[in-house]
Coordinates of C-alpha atoms in Angstrom, one line a residue:
X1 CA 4.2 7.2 -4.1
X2 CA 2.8 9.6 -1.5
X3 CA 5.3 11.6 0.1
X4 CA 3.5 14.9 0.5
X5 CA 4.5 16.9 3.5
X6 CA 2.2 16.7 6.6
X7 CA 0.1 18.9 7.0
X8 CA -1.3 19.6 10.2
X9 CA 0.0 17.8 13.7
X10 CA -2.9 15.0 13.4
X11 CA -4.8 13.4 10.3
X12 CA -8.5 14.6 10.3
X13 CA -10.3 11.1 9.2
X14 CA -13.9 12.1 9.6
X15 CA -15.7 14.1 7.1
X16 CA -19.4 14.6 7.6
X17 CA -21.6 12.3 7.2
X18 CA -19.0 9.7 6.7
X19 CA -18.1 6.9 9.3
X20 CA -14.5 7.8 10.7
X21 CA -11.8 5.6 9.4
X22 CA -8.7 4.3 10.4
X23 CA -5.8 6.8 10.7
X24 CA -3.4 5.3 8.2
X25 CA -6.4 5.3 5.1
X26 CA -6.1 9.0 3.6
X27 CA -3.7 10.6 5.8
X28 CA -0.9 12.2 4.5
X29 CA 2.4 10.5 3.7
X30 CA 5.4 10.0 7.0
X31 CA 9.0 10.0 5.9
X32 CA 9.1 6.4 6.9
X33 CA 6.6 3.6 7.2
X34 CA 5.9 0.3 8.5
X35 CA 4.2 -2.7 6.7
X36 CA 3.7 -5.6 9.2
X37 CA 2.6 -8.5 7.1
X38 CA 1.0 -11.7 9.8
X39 CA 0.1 -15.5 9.2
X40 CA -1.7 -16.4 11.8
X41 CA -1.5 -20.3 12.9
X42 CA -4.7 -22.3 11.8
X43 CA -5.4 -23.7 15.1
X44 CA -4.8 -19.8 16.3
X45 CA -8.0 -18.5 18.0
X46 CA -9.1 -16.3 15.9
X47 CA -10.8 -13.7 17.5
X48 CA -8.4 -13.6 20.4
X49 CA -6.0 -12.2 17.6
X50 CA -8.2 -9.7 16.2
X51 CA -8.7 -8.9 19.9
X52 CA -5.1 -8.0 20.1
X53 CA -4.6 -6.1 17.2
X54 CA -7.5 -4.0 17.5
X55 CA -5.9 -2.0 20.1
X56 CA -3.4 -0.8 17.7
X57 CA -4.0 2.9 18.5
X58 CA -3.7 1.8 22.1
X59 CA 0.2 0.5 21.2
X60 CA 0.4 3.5 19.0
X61 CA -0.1 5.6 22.4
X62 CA 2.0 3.4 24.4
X63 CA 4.9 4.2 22.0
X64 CA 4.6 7.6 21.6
X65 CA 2.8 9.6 24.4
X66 CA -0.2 11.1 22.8
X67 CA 0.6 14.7 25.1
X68 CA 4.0 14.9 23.9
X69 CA 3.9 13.7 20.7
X70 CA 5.0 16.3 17.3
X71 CA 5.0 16.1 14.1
X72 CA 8.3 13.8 14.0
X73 CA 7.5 11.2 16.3
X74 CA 3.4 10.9 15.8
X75 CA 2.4 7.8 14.5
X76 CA -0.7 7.2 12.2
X77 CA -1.5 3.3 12.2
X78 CA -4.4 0.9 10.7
X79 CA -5.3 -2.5 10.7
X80 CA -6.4 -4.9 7.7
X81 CA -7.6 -8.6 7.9
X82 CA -7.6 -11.0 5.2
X83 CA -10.5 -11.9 3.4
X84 CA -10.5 -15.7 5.4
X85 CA -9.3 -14.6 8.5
X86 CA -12.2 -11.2 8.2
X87 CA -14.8 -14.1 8.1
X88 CA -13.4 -16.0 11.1
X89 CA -13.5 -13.2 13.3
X90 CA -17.3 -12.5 12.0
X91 CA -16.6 -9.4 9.8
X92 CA -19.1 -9.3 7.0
X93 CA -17.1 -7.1 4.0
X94 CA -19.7 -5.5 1.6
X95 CA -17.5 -7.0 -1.3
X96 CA -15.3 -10.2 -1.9
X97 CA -11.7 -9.2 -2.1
X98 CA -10.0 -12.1 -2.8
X99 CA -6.6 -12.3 -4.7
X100 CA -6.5 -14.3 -7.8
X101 CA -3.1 -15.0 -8.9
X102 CA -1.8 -13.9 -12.1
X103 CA 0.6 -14.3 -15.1
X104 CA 1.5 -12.5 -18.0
X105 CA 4.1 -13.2 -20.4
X106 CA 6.6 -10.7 -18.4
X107 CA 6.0 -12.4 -15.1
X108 CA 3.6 -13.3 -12.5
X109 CA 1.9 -11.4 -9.9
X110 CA 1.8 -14.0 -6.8
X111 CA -1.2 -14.5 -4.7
X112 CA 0.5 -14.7 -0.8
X113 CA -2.5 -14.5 1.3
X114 CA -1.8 -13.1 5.0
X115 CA -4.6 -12.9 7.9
X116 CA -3.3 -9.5 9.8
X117 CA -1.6 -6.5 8.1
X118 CA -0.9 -3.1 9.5
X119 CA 0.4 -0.4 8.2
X120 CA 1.9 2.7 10.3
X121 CA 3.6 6.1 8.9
X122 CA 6.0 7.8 11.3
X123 CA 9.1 10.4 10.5
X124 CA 11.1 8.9 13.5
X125 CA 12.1 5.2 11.8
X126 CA 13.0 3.7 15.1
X127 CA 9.0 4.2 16.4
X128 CA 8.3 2.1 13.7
X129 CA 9.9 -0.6 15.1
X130 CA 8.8 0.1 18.6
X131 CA 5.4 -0.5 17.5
X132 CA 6.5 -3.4 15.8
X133 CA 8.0 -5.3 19.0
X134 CA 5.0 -3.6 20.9
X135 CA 1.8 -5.4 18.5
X136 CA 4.1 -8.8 18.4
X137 CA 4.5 -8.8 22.1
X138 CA 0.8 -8.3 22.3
X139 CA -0.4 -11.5 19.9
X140 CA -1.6 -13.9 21.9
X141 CA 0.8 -17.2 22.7
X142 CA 1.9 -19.0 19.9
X143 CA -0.6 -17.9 17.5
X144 CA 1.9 -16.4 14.6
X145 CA 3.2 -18.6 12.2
X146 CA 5.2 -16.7 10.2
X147 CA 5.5 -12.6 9.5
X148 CA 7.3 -10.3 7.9
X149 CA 7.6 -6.4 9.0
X150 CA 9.5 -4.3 6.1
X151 CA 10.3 -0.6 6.7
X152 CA 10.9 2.2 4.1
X153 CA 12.3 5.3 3.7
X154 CA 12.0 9.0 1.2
X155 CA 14.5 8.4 -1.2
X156 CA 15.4 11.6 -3.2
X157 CA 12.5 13.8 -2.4
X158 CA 10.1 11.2 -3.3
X159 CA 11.2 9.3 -6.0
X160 CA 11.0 5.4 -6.7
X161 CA 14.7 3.3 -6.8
X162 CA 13.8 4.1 -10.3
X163 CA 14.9 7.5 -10.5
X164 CA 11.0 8.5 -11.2
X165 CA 9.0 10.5 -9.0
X166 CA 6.2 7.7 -7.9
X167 CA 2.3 8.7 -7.8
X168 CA 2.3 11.9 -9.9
X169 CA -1.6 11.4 -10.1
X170 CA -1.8 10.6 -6.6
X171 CA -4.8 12.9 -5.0
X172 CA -3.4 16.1 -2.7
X173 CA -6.1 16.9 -0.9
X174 CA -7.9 15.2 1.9
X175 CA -11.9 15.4 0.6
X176 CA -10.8 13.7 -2.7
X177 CA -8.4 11.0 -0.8
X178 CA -11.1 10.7 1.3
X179 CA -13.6 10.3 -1.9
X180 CA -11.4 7.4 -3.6
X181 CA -10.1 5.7 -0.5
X182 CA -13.3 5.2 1.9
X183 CA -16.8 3.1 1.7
X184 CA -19.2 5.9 2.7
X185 CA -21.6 3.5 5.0
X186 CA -18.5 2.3 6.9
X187 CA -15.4 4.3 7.0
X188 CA -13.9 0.8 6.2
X189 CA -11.4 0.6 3.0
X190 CA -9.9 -2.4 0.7
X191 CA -6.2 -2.3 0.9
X192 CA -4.1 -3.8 -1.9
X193 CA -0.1 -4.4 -0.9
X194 CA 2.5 -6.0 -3.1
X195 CA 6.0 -6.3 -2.5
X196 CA 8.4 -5.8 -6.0
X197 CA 12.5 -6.1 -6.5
X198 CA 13.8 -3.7 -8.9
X199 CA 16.9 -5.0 -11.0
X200 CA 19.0 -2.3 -9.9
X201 CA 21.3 -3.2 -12.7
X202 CA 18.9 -2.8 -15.5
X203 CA 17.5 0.7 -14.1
X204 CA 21.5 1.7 -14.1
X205 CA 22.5 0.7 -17.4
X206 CA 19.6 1.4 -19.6
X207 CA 19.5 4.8 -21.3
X208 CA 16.7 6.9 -19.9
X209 CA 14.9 6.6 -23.6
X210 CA 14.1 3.1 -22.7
X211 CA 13.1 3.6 -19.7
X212 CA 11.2 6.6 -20.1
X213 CA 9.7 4.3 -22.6
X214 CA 8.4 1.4 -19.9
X215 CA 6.9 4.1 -17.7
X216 CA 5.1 6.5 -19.9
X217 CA 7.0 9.2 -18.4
X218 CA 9.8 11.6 -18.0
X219 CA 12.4 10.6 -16.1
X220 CA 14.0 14.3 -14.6
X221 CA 10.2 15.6 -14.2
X222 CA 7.4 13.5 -14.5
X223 CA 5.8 14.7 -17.4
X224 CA 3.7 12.3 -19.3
X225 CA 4.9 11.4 -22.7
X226 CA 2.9 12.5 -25.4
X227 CA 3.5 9.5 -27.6
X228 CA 3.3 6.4 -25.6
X229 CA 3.6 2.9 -26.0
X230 CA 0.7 0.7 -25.4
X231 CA 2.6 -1.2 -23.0
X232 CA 4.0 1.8 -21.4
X233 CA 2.9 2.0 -17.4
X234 CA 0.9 5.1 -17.7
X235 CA -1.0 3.3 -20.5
X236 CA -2.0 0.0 -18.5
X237 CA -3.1 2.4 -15.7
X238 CA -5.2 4.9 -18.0
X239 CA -6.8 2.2 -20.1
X240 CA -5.5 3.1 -23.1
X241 CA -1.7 5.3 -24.8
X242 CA -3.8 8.3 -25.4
X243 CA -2.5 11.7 -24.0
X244 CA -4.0 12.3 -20.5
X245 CA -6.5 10.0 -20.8
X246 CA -8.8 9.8 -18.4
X247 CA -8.7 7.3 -15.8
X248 CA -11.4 5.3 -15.0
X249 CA -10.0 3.9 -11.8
X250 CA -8.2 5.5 -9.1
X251 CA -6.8 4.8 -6.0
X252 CA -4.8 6.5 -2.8
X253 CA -1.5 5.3 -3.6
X254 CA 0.5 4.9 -0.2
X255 CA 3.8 3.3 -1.8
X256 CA 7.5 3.4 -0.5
X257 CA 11.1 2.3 -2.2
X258 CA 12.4 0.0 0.9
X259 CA 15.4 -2.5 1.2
X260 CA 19.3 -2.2 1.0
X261 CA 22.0 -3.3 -1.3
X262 CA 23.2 -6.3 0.2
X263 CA 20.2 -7.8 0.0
X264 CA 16.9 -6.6 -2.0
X265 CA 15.3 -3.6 -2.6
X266 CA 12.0 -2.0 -4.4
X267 CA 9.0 -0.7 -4.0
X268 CA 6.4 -1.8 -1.5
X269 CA 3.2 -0.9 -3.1
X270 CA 0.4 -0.3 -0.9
X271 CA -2.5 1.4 -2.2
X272 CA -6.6 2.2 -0.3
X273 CA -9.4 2.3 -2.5
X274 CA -13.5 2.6 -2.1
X275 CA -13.9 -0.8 -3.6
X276 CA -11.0 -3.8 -4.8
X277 CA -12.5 -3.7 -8.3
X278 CA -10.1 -0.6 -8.8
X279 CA -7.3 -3.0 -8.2
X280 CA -8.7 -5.6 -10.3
X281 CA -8.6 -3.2 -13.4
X282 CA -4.6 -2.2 -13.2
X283 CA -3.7 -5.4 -12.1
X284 CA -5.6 -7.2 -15.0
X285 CA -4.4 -4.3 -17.7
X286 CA -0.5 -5.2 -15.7
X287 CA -1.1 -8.8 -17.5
X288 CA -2.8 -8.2 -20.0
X289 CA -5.5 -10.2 -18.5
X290 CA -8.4 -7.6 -19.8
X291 CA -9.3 -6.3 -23.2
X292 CA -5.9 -7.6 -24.7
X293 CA -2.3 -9.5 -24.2
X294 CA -0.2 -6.7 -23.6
X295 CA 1.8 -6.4 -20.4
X296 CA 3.1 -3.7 -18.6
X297 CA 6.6 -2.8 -19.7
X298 CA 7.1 -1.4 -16.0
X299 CA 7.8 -5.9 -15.1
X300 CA 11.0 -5.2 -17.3
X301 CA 12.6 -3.4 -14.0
X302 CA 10.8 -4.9 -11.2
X303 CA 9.7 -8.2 -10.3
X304 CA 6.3 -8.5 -8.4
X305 CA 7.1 -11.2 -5.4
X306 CA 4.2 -10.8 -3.3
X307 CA 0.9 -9.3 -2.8
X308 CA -3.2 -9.9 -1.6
X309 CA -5.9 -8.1 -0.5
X310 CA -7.1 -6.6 2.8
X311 CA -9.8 -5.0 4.2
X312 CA -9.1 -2.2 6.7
X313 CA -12.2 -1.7 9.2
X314 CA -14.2 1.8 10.1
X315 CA -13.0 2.7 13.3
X316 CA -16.3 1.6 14.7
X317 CA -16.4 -1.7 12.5
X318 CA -12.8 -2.3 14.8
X319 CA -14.3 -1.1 17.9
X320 CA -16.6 -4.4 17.5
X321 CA -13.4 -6.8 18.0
X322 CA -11.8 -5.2 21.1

């Protein structure tokens, strides 16, 4: 999870010679964030929608007044479309990004599909949902069918509901976010977000062997385990149970713990990357859907209920749909 502090009252997201990009992509990690997950109706004019939402920073102004704004209540926001709903509106990605559905003999990894997704960091929780009522009050007349906005919070100084500290080998600073997260002709990036439910119950009852076990990983610091399981997490990420073993993937990992205990609660994973065929390598190794059968023992805690693709626009691709 990235939780690092902000730096900085507003995200540079230009370097040179690279198209800008949206201010959500490599920023910096909020104490809070908002994930606004839209189905648009089929008979929904598309365009008109992608009209709407393209004024985001627009709402993100009308919520918080860009010459009074600080550090707590600043907002950094982006947009994503849907591979289907991209082509409706006329966007032309440079790669296809659909999301296959998967299954692996410790559970599935659903395909849910969406049209609009936006994602929006804040420290002040209650601008979230201001922007939230501000971008559905702004979709045009009956053109939602369904959405879903989930909000998420810092729990213990940036640790997962797991008790581990989430995106150790998460990238710090901005060139190298910038590197992983961003196609250099466009400023655009491919967005993967899936929702998962921890079992609360079987994070509090097993001993932190077996856990530490699953992950790859010490529980009190984050210190990768020197012998590892093959089906440990860190070992379906890296490619392989060696020690620090190079990756030959990465992505910016944007991920949150969210929910409550009446209900549900997990991780919303949300992570930006140059190209989807980083996702397609750790969600294939998750399943064993690569080079073997083995799954990642990370599914014995968490349950994967939702998750696709999305392609988040250079600020000027965006600028084409207002």
């Amino acid at each position: 999870m990235n939780t690092e502090q902000t730096v900085g009252l507003f995200p540079a997201v230009s370097a040179a010679g690279v198209p800008e990009s949206q201010p959500s992509v490599y920023s910096q990690g909020k104490n809070h964030a908002l994930y606004l997950w839209i189905y648009v109706k089929p008979e929904a004019n598309a365009k008109e929608v992608a009209k709407a939402v393209a004024k985001l920073q627009k709402y993100v102004d009308q919520v918080t007044d860009p010459k009074m704004r600080d550090e707590e209540d600043e907002i950094w926001a982006g947009v994503g479309f849907g591979p289907n709903f991209y082509k409706q509106i006329g966007g032309k990605p440079k790669e296809d990004y659909n999301y296959p559905h998967r299954k692996g003999n410790l559970g599935e990894m659903p395909s849910s599909g969406g049209d609009v997704f936006i994602h929006a960091k804040c420290n002040t929780p209650s601008k979230l949902f201001e922007l939230a009522q501000v971008v559905m009050k702004n979709m045009p007349a009956n053109s939602v069918e369904s959405f879903e906005d989930v909000y998420s919070f810092v729990y213990k100084n940036g640790r997962d509901l797991s008790g581990f500290i989430d995106g150790t080998e998460n990238a710090a600073d901005e060139e190298s976010r910038q590197n992983i997260a961003v196609d250099k002709e466009t400023g655009g990036s491919y967005v993967i977000t899936q929702k998962w439910i921890h079992d609360l119950q079987v994070i509090d009852k097993e001993k932190d062997k077996t856990l530490e076990s699953w992950v790859g990983r010490s529980r009190p610091d984050s210190t990768e385990l020197s012998r590892k399981s093959i089906t440990s997490h860190v070992a379906r990420m890296t490619g392989g149970n060696s020690w620090q073993q190079a990756k030959p993937v990465e992505i910016v990992r944007q991920s949150m713990p969210f929910g409550s205990l009446s209900s549900e609660a997990g991780l919303f994973f949300i992570g930006y990357a140059a190209s989807p065929m980083n996702f397609e390598f750790m969600l294939d190794r998750m399943v064993g859907a690569r080079d073997d059968s083995n799954c990642d023992d990370i599914m014995r805690l968490s349950k994967n209920i939702k998750g696709t693709y999305w392609y988040f626009p250079g600020a000027d691709e965006l600028k084409k749909f207002a």
